[in-house]
Coordinates of C-alpha atoms and ligand atoms in Angstrom, one line a residue:
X1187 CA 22.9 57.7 -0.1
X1188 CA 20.5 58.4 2.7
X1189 CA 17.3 60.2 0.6
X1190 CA 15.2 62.9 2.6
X1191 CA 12.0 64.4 0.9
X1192 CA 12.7 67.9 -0.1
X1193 CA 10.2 70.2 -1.5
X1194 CA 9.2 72.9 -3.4
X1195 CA 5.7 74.4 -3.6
X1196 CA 3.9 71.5 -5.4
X1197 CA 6.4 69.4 -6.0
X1198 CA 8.8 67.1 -4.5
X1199 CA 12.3 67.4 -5.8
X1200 CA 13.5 63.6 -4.2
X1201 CA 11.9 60.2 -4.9
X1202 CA 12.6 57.1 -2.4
X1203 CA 13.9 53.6 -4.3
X1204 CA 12.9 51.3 -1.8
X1205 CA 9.5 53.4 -0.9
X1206 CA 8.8 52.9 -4.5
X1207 CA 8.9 49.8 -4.5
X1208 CA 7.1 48.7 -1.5
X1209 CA 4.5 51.1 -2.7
X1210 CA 4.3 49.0 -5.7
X1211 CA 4.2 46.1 -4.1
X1212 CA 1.2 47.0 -2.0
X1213 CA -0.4 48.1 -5.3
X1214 CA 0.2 44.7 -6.2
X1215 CA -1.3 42.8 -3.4
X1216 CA -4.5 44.7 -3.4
X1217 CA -5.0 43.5 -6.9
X1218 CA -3.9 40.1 -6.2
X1219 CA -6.3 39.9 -2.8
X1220 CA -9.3 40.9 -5.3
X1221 CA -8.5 37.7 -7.3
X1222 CA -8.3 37.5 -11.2
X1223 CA -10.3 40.2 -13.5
X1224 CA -12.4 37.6 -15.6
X1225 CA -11.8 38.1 -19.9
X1226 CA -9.7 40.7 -18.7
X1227 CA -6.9 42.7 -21.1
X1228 CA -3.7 40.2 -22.5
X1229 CA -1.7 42.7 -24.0
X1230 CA -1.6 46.2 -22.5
X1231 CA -0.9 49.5 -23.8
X1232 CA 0.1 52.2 -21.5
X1233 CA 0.6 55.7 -22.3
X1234 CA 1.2 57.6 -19.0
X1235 CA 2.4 54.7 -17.1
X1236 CA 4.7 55.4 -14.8
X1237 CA 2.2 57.2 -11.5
X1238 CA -0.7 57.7 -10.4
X1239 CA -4.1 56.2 -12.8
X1240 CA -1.7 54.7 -15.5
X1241 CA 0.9 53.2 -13.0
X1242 CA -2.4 51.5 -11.1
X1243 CA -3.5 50.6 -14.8
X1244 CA -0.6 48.6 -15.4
X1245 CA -0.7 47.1 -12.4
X1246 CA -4.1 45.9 -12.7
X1247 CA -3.5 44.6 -15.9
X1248 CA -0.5 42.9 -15.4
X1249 CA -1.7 40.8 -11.8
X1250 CA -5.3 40.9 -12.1
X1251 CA -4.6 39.5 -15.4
X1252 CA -1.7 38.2 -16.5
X1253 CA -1.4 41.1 -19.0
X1254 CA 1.8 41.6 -20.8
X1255 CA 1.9 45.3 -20.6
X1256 CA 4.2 48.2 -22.5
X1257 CA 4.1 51.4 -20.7
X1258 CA 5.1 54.9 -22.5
X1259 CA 6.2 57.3 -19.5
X1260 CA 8.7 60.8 -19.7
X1261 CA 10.8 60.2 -16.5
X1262 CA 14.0 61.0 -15.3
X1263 CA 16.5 58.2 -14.2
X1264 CA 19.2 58.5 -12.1
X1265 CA 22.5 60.6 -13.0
X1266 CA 26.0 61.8 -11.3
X1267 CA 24.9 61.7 -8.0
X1268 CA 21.4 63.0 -8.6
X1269 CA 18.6 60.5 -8.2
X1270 CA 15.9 59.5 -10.2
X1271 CA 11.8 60.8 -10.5
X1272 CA 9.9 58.4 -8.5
X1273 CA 7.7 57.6 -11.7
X1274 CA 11.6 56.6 -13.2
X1275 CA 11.6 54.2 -9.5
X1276 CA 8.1 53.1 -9.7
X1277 CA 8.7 51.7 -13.1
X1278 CA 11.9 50.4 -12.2
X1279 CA 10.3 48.7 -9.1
X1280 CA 7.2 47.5 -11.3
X1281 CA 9.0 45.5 -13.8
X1282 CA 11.4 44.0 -11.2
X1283 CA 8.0 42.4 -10.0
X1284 CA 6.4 41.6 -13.2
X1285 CA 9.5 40.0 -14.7
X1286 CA 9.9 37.6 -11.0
X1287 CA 5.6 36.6 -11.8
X1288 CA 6.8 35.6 -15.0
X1289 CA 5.3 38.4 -17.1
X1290 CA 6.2 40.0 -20.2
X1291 CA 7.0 44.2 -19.4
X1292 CA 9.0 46.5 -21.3
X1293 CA 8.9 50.6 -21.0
X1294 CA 9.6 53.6 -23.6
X1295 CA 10.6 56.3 -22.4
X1296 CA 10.4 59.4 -24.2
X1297 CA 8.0 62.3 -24.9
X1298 CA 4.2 60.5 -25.8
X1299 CA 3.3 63.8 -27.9
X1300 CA 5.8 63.0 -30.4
X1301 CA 5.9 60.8 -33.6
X1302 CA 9.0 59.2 -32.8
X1303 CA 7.7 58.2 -29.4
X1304 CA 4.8 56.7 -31.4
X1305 CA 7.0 55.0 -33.8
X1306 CA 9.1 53.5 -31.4
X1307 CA 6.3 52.0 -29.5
X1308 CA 4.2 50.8 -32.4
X1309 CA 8.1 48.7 -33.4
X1310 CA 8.0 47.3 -30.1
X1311 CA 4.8 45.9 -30.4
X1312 CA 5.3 44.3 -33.4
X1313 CA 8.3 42.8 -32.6
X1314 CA 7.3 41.7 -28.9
X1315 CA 3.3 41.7 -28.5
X1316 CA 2.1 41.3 -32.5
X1317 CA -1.2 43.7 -31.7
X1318 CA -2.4 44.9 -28.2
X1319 CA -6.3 44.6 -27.2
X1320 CA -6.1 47.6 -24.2
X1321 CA -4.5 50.8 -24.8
X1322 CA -5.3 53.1 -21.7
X1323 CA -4.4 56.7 -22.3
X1324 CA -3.5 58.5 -19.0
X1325 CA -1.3 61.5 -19.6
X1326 CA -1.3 64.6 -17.7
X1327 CA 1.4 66.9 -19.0
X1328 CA 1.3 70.7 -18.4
X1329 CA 3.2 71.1 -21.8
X1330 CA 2.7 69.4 -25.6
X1331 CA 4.8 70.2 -28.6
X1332 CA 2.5 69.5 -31.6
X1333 CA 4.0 66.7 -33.3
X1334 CA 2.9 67.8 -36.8
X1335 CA 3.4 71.8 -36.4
X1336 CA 6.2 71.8 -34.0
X1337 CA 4.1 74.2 -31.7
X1338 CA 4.7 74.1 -28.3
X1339 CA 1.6 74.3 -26.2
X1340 CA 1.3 75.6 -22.5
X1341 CA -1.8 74.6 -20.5
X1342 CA -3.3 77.3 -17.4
X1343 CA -5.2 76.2 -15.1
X1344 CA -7.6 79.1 -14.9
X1345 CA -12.3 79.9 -14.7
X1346 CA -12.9 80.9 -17.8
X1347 CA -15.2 84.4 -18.2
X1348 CA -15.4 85.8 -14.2
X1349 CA -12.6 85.5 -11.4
X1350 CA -12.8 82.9 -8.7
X1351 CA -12.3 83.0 -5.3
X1352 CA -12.6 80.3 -2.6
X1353 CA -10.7 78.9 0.1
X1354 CA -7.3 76.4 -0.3
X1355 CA -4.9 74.9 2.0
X1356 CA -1.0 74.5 1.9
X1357 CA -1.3 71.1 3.2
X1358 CA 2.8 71.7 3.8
X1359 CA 1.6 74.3 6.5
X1360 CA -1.6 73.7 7.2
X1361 CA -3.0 77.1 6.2
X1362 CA -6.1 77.4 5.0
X1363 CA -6.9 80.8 3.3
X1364 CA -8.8 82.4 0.4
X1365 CA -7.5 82.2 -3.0
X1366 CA -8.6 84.8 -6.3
X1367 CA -7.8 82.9 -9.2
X1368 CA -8.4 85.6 -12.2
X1369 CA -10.1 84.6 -15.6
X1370 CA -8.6 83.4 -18.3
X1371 CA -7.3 86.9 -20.3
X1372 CA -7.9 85.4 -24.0
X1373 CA -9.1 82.6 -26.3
X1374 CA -5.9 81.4 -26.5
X1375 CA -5.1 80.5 -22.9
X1376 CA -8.5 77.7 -23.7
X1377 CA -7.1 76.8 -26.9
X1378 CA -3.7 75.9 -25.3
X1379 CA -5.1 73.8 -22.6
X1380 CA -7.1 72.0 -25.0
X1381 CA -4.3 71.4 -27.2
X1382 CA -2.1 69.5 -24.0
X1383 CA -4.9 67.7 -22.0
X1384 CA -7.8 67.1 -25.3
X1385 CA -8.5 64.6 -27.0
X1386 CA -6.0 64.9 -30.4
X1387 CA -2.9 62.9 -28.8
X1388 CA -5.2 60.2 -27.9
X1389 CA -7.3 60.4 -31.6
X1390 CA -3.2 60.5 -33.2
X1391 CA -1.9 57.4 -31.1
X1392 CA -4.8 55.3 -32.4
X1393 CA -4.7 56.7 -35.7
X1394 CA -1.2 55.6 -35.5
X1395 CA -1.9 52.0 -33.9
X1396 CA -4.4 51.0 -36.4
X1397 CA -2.4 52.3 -39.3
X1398 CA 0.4 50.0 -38.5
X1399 CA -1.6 46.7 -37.7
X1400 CA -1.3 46.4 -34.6
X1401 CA -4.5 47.2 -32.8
X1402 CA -6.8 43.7 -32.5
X1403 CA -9.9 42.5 -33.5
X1404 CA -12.6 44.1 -30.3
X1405 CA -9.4 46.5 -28.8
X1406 CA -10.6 48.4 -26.3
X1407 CA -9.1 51.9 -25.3
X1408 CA -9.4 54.8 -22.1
X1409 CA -8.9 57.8 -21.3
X1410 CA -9.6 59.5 -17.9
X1411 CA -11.6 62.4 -17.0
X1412 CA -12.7 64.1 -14.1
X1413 CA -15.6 66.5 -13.1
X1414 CA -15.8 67.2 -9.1
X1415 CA -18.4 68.8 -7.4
X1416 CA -20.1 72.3 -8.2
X1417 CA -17.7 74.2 -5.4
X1418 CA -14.7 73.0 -7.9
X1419 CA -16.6 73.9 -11.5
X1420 CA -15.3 77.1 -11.8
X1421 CA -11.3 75.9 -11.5
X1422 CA -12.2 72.6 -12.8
X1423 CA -15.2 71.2 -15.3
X1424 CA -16.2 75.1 -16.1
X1425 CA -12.5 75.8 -16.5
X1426 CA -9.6 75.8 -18.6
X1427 CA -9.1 72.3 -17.8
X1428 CA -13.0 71.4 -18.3
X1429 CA -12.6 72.2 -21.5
X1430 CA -9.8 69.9 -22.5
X1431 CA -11.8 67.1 -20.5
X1432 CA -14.6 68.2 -23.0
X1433 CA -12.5 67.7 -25.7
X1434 CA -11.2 64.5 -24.8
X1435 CA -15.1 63.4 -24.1
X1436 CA -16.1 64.3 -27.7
X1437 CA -12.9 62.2 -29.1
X1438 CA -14.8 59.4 -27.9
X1439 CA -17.1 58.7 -31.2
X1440 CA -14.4 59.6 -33.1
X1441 CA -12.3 56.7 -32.2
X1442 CA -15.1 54.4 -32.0
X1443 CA -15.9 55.2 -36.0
X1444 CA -12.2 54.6 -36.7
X1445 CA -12.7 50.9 -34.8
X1446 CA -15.8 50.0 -35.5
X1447 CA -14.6 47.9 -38.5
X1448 CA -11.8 46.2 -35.6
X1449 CA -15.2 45.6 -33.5
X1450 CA -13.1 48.3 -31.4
X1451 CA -14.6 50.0 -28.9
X1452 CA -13.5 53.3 -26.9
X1453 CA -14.1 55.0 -23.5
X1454 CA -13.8 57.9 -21.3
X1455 CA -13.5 56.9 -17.8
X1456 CA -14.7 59.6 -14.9
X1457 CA -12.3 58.6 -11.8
X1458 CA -12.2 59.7 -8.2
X1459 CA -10.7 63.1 -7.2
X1460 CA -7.0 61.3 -5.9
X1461 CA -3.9 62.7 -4.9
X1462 CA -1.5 63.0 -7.0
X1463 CA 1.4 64.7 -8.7
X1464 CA -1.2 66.1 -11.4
X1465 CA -3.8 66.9 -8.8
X1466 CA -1.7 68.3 -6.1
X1467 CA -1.4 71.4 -8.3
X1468 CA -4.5 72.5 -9.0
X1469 CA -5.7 75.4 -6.6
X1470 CA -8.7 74.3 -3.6
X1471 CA -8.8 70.7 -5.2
X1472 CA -6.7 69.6 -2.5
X1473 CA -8.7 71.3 0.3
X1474 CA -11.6 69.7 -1.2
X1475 CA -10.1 65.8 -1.4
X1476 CA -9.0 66.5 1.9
X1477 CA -12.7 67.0 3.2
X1478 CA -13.7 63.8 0.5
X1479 CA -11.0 61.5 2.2
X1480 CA -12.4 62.5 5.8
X1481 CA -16.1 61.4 4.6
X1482 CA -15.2 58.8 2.7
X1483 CA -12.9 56.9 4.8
X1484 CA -15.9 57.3 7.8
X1485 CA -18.3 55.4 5.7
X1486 CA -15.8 52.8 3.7
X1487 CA -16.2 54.1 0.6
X1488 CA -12.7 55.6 -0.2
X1489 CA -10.3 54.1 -2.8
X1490 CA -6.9 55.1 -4.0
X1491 CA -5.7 54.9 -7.6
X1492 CA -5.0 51.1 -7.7
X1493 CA -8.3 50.2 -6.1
X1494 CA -10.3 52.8 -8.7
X1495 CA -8.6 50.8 -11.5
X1496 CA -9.0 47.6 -10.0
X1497 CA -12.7 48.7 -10.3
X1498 CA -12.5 49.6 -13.7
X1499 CA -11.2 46.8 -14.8
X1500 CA -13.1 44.1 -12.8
X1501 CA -16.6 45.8 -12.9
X1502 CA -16.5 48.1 -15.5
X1503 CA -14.6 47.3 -18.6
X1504 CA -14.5 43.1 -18.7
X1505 CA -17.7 42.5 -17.1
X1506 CA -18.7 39.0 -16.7
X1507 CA -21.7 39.2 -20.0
X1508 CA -19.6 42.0 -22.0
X1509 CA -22.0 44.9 -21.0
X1510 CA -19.9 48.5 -20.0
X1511 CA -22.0 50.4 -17.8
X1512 CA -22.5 54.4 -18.9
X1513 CA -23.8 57.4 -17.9
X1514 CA -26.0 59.5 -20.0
X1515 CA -23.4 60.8 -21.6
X1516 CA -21.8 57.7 -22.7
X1517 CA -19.1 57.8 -20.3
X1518 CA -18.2 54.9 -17.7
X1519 CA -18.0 56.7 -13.9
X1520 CA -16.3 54.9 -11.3
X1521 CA -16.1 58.5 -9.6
X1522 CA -20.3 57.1 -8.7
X1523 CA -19.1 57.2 -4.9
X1524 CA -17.2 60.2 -4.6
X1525 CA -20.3 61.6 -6.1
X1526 CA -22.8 60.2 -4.0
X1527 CA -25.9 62.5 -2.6
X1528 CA -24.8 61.6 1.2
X1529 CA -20.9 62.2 0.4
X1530 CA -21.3 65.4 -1.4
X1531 CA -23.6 66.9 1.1
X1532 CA -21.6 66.0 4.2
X1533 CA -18.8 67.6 2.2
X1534 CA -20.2 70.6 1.1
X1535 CA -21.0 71.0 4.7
X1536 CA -17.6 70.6 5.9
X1537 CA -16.7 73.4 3.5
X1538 CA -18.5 76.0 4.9
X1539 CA -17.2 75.5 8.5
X1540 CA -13.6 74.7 7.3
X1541 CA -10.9 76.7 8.5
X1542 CA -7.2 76.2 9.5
X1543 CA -8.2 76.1 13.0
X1544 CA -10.1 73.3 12.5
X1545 CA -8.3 71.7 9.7
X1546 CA -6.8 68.5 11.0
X1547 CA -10.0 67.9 12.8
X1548 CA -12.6 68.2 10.3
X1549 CA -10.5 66.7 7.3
X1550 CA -8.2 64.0 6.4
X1551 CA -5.1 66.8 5.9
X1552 CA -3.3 64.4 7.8
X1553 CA -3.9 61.4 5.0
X1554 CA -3.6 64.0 2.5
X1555 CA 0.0 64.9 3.4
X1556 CA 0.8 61.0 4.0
X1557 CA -0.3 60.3 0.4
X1558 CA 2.0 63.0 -1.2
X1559 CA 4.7 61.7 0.3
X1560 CA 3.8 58.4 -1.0
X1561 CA 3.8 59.5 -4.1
X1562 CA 7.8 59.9 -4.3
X1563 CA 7.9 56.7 -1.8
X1564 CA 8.4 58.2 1.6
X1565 CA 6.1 57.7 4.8
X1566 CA 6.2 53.8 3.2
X1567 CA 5.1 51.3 6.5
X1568 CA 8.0 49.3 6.5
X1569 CA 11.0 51.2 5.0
X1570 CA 13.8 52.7 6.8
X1571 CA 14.8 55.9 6.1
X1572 CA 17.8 56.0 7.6
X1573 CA 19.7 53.7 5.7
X1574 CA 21.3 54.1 2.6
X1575 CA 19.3 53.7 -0.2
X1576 CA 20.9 52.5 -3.9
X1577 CA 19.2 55.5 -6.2
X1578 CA 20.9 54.3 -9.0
X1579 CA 18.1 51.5 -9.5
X1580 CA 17.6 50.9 -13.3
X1581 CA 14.3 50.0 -15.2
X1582 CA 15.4 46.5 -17.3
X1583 CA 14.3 47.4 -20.1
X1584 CA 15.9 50.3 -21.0
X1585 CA 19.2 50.8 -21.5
Ligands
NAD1839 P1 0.1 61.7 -13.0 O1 0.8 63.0 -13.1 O2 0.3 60.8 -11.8 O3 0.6 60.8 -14.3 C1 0.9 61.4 -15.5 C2 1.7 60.3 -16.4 O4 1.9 60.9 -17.7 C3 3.0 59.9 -15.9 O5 3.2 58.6 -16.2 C4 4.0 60.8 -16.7 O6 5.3 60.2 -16.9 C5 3.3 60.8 -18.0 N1 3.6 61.9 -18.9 C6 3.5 63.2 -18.7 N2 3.9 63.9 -19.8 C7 4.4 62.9 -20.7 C8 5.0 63.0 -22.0 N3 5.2 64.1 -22.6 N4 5.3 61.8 -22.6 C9 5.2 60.6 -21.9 N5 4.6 60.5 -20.7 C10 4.2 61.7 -20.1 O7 -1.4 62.0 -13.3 P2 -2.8 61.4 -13.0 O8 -3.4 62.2 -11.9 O9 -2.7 59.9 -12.8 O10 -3.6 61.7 -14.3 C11 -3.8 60.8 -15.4 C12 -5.1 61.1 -16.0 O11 -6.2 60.9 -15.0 C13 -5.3 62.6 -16.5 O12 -6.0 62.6 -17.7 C14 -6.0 63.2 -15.4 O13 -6.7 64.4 -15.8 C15 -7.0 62.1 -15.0 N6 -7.7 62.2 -13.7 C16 -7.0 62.5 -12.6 C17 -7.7 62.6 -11.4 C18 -7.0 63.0 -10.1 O14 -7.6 63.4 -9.1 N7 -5.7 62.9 -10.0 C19 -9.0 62.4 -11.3 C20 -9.7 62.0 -12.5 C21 -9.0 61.9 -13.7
NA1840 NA1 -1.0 58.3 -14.9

């Protein structure tokens, strides 16, 4: 069938096969043009694997390399006339090109939150892989059923103790306008958030991983993070959200006591602000990456997902003598140039002038927009969109 983007609010409701994959493919030949990751990871763990940071994780693994990689994802493939999720394609697409390089790749897919999703990926290992030395956790769920309690948790996105107000765009219409975002009403709605997005899921999957044998000797795992500039604190690192992060941050020592006797080490990693499905929801983040792409593409500095992770990999985790740069507090930051003094300040700038007059001349809405639609592989170079595509593409190995 011929596939057309259609929307809804935040979300895209189609996914393009063959957009996928060439979008895979280009993820692919950045990491091959930046040649091979040195003592980089040989058998990959990836919870959250199917977009965005994980997706670019596995890639990186897998062709900077040679990583034999298992990633955990909860996608949708395609049914009675109704097409896949593009993470569903982007998998599909990713171990089409693994498999033809000659590299081991299989995929779970299932809810990561659960035991049984646990279960089932700890038997695959053992069977396939023996032990894994790289387990990169990069979920972003707005829901978690507790696997022990049976709870189901709801995060908000919401400032904790006043209201907020600032501007955000539709970047469907262009419209810039002020948004009131109102305080979180109760404990609870913190609570919850930190229950989906903290740092237990991650603590149980290793818990998990060790208990069964299969984590090796010097295993190394990630999470991400994020904190953003102060015009985003109050939505983001001072929010709802910014709590979870927190939580996730103080999980850190946690795991490293449960691997120190493995000579096991873990890490939270800061990343850029990115587009992406998670991201794309979040009230005046987007205005503000939409003002960071502007600056950051006029001085050479911008990345997307695959070439943060390339990054990550290459200069932060398998450094040539062993040594894992950190911030004071002990986290690795490959967000360093979104952060920069001379990017922050031409931003915050642009933020007091920005208006939906001026919109597609003082920011990158334009590249903003693009990069959504890339996300569910449309607006591809190279594809055409005319012709039929097959949306009944299958991932290998899954039945
Ligand atoms: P994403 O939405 O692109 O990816 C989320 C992944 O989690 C997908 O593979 C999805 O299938 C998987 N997933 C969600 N619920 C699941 C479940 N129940 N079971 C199994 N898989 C499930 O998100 P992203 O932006 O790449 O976020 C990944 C991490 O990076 C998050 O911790 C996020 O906070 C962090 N981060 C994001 C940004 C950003 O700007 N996007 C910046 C810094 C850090
Ligand atoms: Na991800």
């Amino acid at each position: 069938m011929i596939i057309q983007p259609r929307t809804r609010g935040f979300i895209c409701l189609t996914a393009h096969p063959d957009g996928a994959l060439q979008a895979v493919k280009n993820q692919i030949e950045y990491v091959k043009s930046k040649g091979e990751i040195k003592n980089g990871p040989k058998k990959v763990l990836v919870i959250g694997a199917s977009t965005g940071f994980g997706l670019s994780s596995r890639i990186a693994a897998a062709f900077g390399s040679d990583a034999a990689t298992i990633g955990v994802f909860f996608e949708k493939p395609a049914s009675e006339g109704k097409m896949g999720t593009a993470g569903w394609y982007n998998s599909a697409a990713f171990e089409k090109e693994a498999h033809e390089a000659g590299l081991y790749a299989k995929s779970i897919n299932g809810d990561a939150f659960s035991d049984e999703i646990k279960k089932e990926t700890i038997e695959l290992i053992k069977k396939d892989l023996g032990q894994v030395d790289l387990v990169v956790y990069s979920l972003a769920s707005p829901r978690r059923t507790h696997p022990k309690t049976g709870v189901a948790y709801s995060s908000v996105l919401k400032p904790i103790g006043q209201s907020f107000t600032n501007k955000t765009v539709d970047f469907h219409t262009g419209v810039v306008s002020d948004i009131t975002i109102a305080p979180v009403e109760n404990e609870e709605d913190i609570s919850n958030t930190v229950a989906v997005m903290g740092g237990e899921d991650w603590k149980f999957w290793i818990e998990d991983l060790k208990a069964a044998g299969v984590l090796a000797e010097g295993v190394k795992t990630v999470a991400y993070s994020y904190i953003g500039p102060e015009l985003t604190f109050p939505i983001y690192r001072n929010g709802t959200i910014g709590q979870a992060k927190n939580d996730l941050e103080a999980t850190v020592p946690v795991l490293n006591d449960l691997l120190k006797d493995l000579n096991g080490v873990s890490y939270v990693s800061v990343n850029k602000a990115l587009v992406t499905q998670s991201s794309s929801a979040i009230p005046v983040v987007p205005l503000y990456i939409s003002l960071l792409y502007k600056v950051m593409k006029a001085k050479g500095t911008h990345e997307g997902t695959i070439e943060q992770m390339q990054r990550l990999f290459a200069d932060r985790l398998y450094t040539e003598n062993g040594e894992v740069a950190l911030d004071e507090a002990g986290r690795i930051r490959v967000d360093d140039w979104e952060m920069a003094d001379d990017v922050q300040a031409e931003v915050a700038k642009l933020w007091n002038q920005i208006s939906t007059e001026n919109l597609s001349e003082i920011s990158d809405i334009e590249g903003y927009r693009k990069e959504f639609f890339n996300l569910f592989g449309f607006e591809i170079d190279g594809i055409d969109y005319e012709k039929d595509a097959n949306e009944n593409v299958q991932v290998p190995s899954i039945e």
